[in-house]
mmCIF file of C-alpha atoms in Angstrom:
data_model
loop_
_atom_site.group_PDB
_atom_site.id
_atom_site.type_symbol
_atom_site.label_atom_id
_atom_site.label_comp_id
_atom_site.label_asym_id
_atom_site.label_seq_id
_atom_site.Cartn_x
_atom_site.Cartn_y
_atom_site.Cartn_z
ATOM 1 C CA UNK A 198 81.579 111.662 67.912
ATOM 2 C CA UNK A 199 85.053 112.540 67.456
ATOM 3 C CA UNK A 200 87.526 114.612 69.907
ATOM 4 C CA UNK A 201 91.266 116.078 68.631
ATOM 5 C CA UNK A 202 93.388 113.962 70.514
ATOM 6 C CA UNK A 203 91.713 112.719 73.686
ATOM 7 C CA UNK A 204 92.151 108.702 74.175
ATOM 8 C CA UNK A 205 90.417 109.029 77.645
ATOM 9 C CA UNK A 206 89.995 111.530 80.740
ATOM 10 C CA UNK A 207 90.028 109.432 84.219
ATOM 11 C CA UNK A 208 88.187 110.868 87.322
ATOM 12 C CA UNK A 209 88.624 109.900 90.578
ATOM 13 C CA UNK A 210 85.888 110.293 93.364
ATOM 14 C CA UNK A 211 83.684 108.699 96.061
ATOM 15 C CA UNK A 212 81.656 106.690 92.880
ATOM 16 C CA UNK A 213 81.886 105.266 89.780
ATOM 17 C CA UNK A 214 80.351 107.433 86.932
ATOM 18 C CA UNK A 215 80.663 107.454 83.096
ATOM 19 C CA UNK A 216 79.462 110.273 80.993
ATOM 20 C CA UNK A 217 76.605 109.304 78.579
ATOM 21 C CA UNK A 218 77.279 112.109 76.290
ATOM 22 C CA UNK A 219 80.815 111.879 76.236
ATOM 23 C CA UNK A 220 82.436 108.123 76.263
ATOM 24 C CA UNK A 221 86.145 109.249 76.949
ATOM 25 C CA UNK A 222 85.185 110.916 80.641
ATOM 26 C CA UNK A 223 84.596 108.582 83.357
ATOM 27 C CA UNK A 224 85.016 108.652 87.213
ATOM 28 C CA UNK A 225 86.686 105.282 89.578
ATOM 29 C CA UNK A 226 85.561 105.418 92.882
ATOM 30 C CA UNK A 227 88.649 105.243 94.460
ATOM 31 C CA UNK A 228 89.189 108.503 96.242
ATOM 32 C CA UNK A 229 92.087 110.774 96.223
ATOM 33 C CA UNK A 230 94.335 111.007 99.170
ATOM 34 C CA UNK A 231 94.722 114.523 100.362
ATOM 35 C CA UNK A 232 91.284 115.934 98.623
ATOM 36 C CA UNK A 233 93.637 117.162 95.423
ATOM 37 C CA UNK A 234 91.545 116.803 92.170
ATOM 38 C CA UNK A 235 92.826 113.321 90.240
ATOM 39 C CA UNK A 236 92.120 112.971 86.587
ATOM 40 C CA UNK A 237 94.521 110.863 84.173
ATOM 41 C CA UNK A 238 94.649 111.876 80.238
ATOM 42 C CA UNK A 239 95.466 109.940 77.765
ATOM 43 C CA UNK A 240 96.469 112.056 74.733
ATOM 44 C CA UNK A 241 97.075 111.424 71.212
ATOM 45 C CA UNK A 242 98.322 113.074 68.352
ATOM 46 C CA UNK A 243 95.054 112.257 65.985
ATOM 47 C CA UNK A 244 91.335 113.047 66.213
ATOM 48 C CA UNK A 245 90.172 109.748 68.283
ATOM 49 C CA UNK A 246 86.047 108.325 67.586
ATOM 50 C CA UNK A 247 83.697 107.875 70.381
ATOM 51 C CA UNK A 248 80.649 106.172 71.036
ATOM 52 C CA UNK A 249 78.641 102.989 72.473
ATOM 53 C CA UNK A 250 78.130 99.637 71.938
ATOM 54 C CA UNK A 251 75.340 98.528 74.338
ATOM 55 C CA UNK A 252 76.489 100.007 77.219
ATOM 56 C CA UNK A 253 80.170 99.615 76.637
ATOM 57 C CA UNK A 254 81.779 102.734 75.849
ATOM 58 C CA UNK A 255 84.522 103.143 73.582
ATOM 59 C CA UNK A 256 87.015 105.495 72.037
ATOM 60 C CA UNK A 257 89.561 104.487 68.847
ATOM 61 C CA UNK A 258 92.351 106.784 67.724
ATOM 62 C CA UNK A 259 95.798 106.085 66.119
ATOM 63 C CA UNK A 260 96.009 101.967 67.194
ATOM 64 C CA UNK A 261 94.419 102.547 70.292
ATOM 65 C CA UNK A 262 91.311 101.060 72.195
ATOM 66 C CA UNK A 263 89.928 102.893 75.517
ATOM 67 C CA UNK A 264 86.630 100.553 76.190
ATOM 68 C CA UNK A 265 84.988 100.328 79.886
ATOM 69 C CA UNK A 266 82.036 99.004 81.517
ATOM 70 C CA UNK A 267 80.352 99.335 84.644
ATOM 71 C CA UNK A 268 78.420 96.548 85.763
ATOM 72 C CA UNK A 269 75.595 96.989 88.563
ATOM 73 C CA UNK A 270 75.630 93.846 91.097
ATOM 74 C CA UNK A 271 72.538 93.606 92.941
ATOM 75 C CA UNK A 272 72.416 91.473 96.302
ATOM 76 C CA UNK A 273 73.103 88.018 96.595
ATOM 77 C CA UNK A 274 74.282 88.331 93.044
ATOM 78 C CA UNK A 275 77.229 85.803 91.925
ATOM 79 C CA UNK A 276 80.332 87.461 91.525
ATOM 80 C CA UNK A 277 81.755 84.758 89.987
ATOM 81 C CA UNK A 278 79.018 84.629 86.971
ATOM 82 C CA UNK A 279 78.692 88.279 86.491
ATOM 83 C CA UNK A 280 82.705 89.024 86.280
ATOM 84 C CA UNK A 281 82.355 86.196 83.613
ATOM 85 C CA UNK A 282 79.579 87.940 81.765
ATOM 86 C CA UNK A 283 81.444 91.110 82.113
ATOM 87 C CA UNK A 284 84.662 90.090 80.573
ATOM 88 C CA UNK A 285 82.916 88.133 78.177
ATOM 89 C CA UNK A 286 81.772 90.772 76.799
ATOM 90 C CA UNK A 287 84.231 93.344 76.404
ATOM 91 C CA UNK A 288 86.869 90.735 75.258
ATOM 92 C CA UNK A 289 84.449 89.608 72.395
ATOM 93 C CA UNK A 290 83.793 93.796 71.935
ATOM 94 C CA UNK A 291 87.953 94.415 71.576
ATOM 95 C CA UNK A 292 88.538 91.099 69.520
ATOM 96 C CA UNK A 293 85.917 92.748 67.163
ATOM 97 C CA UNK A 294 87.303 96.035 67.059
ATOM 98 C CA UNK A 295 90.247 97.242 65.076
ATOM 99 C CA UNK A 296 92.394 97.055 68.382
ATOM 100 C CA UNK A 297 91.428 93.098 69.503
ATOM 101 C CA UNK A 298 94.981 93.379 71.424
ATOM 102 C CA UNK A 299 93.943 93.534 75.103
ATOM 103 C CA UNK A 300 97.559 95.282 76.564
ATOM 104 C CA UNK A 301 96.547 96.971 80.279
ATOM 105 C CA UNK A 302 93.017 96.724 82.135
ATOM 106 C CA UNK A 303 91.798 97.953 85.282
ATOM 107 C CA UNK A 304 88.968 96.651 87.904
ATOM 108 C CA UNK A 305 87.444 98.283 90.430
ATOM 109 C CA UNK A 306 85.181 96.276 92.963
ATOM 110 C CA UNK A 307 83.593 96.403 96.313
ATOM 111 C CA UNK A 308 83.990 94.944 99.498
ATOM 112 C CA UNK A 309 87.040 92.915 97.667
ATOM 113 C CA UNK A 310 88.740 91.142 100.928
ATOM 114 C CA UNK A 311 85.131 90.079 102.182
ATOM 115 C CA UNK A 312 83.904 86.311 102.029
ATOM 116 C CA UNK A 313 82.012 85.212 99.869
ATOM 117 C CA UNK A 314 81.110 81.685 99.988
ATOM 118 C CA UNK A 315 84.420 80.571 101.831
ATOM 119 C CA UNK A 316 87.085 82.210 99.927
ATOM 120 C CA UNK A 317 87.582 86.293 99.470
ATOM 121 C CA UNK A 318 85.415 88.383 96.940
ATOM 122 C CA UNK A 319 88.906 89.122 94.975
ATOM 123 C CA UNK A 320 88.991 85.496 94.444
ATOM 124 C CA UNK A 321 85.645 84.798 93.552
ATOM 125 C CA UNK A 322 86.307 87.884 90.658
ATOM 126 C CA UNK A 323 89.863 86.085 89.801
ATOM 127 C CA UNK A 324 87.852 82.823 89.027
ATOM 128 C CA UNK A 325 85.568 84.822 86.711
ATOM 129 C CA UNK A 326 87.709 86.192 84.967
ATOM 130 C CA UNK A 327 90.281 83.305 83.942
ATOM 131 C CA UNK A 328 86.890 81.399 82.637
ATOM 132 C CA UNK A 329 86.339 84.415 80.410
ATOM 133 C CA UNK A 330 89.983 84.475 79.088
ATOM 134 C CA UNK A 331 90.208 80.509 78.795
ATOM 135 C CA UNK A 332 86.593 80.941 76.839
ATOM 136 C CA UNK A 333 88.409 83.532 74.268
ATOM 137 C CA UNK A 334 91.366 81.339 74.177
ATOM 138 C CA UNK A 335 93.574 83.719 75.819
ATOM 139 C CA UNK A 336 96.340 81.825 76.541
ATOM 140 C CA UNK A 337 97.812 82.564 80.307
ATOM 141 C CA UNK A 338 101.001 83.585 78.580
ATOM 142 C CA UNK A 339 98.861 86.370 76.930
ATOM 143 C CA UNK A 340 96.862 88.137 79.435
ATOM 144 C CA UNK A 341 96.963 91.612 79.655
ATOM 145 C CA UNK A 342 99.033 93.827 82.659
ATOM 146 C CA UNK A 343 96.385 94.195 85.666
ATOM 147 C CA UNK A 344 94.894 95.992 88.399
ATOM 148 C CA UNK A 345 92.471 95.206 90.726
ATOM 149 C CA UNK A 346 91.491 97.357 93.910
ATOM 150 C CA UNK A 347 89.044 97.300 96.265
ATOM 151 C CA UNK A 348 86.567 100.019 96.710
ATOM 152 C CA UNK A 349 83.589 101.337 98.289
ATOM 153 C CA UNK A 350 81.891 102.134 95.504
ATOM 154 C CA UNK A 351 79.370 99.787 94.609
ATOM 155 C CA UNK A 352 79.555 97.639 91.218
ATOM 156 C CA UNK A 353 82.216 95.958 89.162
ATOM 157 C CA UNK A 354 83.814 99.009 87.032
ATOM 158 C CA UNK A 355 86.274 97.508 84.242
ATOM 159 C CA UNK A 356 88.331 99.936 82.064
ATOM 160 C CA UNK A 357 91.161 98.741 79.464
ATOM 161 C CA UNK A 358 93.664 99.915 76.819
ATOM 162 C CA UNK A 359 93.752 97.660 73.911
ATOM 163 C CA UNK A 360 95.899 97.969 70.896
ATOM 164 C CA UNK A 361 95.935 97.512 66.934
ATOM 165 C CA UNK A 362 99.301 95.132 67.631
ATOM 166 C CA UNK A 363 100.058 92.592 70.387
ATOM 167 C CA UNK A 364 102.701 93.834 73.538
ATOM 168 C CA UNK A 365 104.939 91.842 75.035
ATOM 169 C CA UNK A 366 103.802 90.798 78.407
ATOM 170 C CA UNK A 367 107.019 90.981 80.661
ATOM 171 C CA UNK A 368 107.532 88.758 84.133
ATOM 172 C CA UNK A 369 109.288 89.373 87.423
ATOM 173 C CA UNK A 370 111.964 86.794 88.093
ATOM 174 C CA UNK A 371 111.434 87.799 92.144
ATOM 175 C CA UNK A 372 107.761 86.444 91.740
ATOM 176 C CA UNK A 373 105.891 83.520 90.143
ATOM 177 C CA UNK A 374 103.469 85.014 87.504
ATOM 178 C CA UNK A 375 100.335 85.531 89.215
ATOM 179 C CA UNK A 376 98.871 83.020 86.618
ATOM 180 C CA UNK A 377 100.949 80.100 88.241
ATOM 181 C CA UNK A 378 100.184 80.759 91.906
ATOM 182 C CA UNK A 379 98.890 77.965 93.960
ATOM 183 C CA UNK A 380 95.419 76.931 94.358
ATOM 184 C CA UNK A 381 95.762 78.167 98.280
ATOM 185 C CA UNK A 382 94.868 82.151 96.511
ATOM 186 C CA UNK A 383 92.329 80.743 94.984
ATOM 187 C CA UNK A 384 90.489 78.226 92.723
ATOM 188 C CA UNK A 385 91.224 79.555 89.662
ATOM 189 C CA UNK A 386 94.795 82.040 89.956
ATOM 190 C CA UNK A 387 95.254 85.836 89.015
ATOM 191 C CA UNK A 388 95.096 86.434 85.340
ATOM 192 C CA UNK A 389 97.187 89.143 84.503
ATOM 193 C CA UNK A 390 100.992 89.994 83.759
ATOM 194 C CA UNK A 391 103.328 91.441 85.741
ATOM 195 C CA UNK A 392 103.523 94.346 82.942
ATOM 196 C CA UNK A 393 103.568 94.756 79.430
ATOM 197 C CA UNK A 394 105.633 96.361 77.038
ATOM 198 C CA UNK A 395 104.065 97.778 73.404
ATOM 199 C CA UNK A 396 104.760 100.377 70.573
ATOM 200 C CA UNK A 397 103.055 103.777 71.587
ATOM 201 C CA UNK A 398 101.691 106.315 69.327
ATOM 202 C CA UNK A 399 104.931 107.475 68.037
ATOM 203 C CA UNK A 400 106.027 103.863 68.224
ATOM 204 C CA UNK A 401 108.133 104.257 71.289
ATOM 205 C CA UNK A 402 108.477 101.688 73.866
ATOM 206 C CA UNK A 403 105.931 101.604 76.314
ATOM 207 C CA UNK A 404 105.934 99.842 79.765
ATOM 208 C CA UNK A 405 102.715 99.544 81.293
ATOM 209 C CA UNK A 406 103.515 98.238 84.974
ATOM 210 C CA UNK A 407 100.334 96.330 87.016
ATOM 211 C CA UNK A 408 99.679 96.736 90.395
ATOM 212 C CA UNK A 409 102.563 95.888 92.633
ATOM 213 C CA UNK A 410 102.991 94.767 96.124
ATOM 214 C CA UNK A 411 104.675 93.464 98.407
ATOM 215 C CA UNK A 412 105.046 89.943 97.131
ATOM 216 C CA UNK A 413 108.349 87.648 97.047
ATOM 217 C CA UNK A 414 107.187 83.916 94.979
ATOM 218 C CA UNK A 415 103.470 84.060 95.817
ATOM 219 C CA UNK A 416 103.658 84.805 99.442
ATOM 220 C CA UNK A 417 103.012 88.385 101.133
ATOM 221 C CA UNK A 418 105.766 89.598 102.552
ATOM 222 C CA UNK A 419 105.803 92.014 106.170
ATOM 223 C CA UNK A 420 101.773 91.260 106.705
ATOM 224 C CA UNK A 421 100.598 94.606 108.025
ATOM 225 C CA UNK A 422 103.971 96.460 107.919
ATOM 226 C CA UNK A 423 103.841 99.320 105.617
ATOM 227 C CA UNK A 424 107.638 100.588 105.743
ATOM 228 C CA UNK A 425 108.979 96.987 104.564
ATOM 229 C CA UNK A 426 106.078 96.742 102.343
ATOM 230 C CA UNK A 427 107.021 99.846 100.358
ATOM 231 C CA UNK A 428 110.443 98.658 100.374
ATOM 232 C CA UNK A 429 109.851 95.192 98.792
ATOM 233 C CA UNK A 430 107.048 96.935 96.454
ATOM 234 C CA UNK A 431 109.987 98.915 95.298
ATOM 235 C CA UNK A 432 112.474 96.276 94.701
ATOM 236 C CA UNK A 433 109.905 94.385 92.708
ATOM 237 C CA UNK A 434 109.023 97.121 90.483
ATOM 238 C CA UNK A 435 112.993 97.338 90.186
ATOM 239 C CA UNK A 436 112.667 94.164 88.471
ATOM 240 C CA UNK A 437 110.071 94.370 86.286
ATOM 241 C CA UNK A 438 111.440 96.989 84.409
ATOM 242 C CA UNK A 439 115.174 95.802 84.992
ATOM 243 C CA UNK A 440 113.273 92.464 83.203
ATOM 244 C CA UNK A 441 112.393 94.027 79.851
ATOM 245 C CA UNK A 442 114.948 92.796 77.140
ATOM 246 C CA UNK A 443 116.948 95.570 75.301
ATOM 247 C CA UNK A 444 117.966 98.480 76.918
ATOM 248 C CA UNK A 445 115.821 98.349 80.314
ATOM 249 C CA UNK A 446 117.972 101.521 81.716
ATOM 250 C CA UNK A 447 116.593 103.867 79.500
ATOM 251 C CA UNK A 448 112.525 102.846 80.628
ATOM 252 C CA UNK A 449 113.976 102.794 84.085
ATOM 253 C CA UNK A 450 115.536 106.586 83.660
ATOM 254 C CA UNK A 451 111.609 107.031 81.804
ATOM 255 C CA UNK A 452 109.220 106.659 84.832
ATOM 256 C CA UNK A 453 106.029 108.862 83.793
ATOM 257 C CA UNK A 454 104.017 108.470 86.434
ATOM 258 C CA UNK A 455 103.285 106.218 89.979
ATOM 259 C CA UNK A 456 99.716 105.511 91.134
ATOM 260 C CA UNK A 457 99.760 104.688 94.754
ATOM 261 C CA UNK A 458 97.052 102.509 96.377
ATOM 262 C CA UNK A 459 96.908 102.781 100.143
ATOM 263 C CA UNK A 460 94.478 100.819 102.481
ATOM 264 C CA UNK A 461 95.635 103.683 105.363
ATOM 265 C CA UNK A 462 95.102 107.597 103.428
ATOM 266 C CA UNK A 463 97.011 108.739 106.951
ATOM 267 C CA UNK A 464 100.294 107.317 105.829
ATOM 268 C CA UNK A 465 100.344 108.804 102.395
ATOM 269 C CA UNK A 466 102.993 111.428 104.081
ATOM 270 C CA UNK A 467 105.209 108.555 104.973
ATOM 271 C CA UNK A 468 105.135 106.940 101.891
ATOM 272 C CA UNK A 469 105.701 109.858 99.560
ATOM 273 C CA UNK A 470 108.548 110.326 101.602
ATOM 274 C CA UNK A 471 110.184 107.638 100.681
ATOM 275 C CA UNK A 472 108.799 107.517 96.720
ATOM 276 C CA UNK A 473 110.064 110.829 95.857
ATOM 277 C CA UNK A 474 113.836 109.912 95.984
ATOM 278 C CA UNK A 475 113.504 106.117 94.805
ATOM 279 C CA UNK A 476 111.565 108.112 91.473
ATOM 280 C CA UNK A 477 112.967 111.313 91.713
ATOM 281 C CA UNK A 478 111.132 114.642 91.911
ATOM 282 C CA UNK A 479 109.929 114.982 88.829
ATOM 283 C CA UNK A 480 107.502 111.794 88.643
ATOM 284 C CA UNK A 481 104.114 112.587 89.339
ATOM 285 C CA UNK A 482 102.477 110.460 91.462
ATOM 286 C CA UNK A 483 99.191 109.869 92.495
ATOM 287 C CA UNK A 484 97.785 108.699 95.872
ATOM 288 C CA UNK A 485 94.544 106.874 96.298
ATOM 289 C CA UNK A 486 92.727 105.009 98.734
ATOM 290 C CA UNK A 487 91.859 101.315 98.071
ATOM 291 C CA UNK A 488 91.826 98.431 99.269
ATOM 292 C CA UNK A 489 94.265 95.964 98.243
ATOM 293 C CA UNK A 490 93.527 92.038 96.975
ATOM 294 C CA UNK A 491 94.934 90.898 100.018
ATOM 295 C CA UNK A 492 94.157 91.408 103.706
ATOM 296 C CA UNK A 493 97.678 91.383 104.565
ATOM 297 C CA UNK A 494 98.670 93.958 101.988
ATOM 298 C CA UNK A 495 98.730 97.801 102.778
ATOM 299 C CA UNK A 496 99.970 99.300 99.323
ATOM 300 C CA UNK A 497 99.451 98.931 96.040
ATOM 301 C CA UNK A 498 101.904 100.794 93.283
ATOM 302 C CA UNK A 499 101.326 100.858 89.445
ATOM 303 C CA UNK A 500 102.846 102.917 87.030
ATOM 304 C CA UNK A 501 104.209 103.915 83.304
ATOM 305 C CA UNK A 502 107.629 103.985 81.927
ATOM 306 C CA UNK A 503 107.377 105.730 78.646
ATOM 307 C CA UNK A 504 111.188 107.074 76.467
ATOM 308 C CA UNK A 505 110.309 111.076 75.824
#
């Protein structure tokens, strides 16, 4: 199947869905804020090539990689072993492809601050995961820029951007990488950097910024206090992008968009607020509720900085 120019087209709703007759539509059950209809396209210049492999669906155009999977997880099921599976699988799918560059992935999962088995579902998936990178020999150093939100949607929903050349995965000197955190967050840490920086489709630079929060080393900062949260979510994203060697400014003048994670949809007033003059009017930004990965934390930011 091919498409003129369509990468991917990203619903948001009450449930996870993916089109069977069309691989480049699916819908993350994270629901807008404000009932406004959410969708995310990711457009290229050249006729892109859809299909399935098993049930991971895929789309290639001009460098590019969209592949995602949804993955059912029936009760009492191990977390642990099926995020694993999961990732073993579409890792070994992208290293085969003609984009084996894994640059920005998403996760989706339910009930992710609940126990399970004495530590939190979010850790159970982080240990799952690493064991699939450390099986591929991806290298900590390597991994990919990350999200991961909690949902209500049932099932682990996994969607990524992979490239035809490696990024550059960029740190945040306010933070230890998530890869180095303590074993208190977990048993096995966070596997993901803080962002990552590649050549887009007309080879300009890209910044593809993970979820943010309010974070300072690897402790939470202003548990349960959503003003001060916003305002340390900000200064971190600050300093990812202020981070990036070369000329940072111009990605920082380059924001494209802001997706906005909130555990509370009622504040989404207060927080735009505030987000339309630290971006500037002109950024669109998109509000959705979620969980976040930890109890303590009430916001979640992610977003693009892309040179016109």
């Amino acid at each position: 199947m091919t498409d003129d120019g369509v990468l991917a087209e990203i619903a948001y709703g009450t449930r996870h869905v993916r089109d069977p007759a069309d691989p480049r539509r699916i819908v993350i059950g994270t629901p807008p804020i404000a009932g406004a209809p959410a969708r995310d396209v990711w457009p290229l210049a050249e006729p892109t090539t859809a299909g399935w492999f098993d049930d991971i669906g895929y789309v290639v155009g001009e460098g590019f990689l969209f592949a995602h999977l949804l993955v059912p997880e029936p009760a009492g099921a191990d977390l642990t072993c099926l995020t694993r599976q999961a990732y073993t699988r579409l890792l070994a799918f992208v290293r085969a492809s003609r984009c084996p560059h894994p640059l920005r992935v998403w996760n989706y999962l339910s009930r992710i601050n609940e126990d399970d088995g004495g530590i939190e579902r979010y850790q159970s998936f982080c240990r799952g995961r690493a064991m699939a990178f450390a099986e591929a020999a991806i290298p900590d150093s390597r991994c990919p820029a990350a999200t991961a939100i909690g949902c209500d949607a049932p099932g682990l929903s996994i969607h990524l951007l992979a490239g035809s050349q490696a990024g550059t995965p960029i740190e945040n000197p306010r933070q230890i990488s998530a890869y180095r955190y303590p074993p208190n967050h977990g048993p096995r840490p966070p596997s993901f950097a803080r962002a990552m920086l590649y050549a887009g489709p007309e080879r300009s630079r890209e910044l593809a910024i993970s979820g943010t929060a309010s974070i300072v080393g690897h402790v939470t900062m202003h548990p349960g206090h959503l003003p001060r949260q916003l305002r340390e979510t900000l200064r971190n994203l600050a300093a990812v992008i202020d981070n990036v060697p070369g000329d940072s400014a111009t990605l920082r003048r380059h924001l494209r968009w802001l997706k906005v994670y909130l555990r509370d949809p009622e504040r989404a007033r207060e927080v735009d607020a505030v987000l339309r003059v630290w971006a500037g009017g002109h950024v669109p930004i998109l509000y959705l509720r979620g969980a976040i990965c930890r109890r303590a934390l009430e916001i979640e930011i992610e977003g693009h900085c892309a040179p016109a």
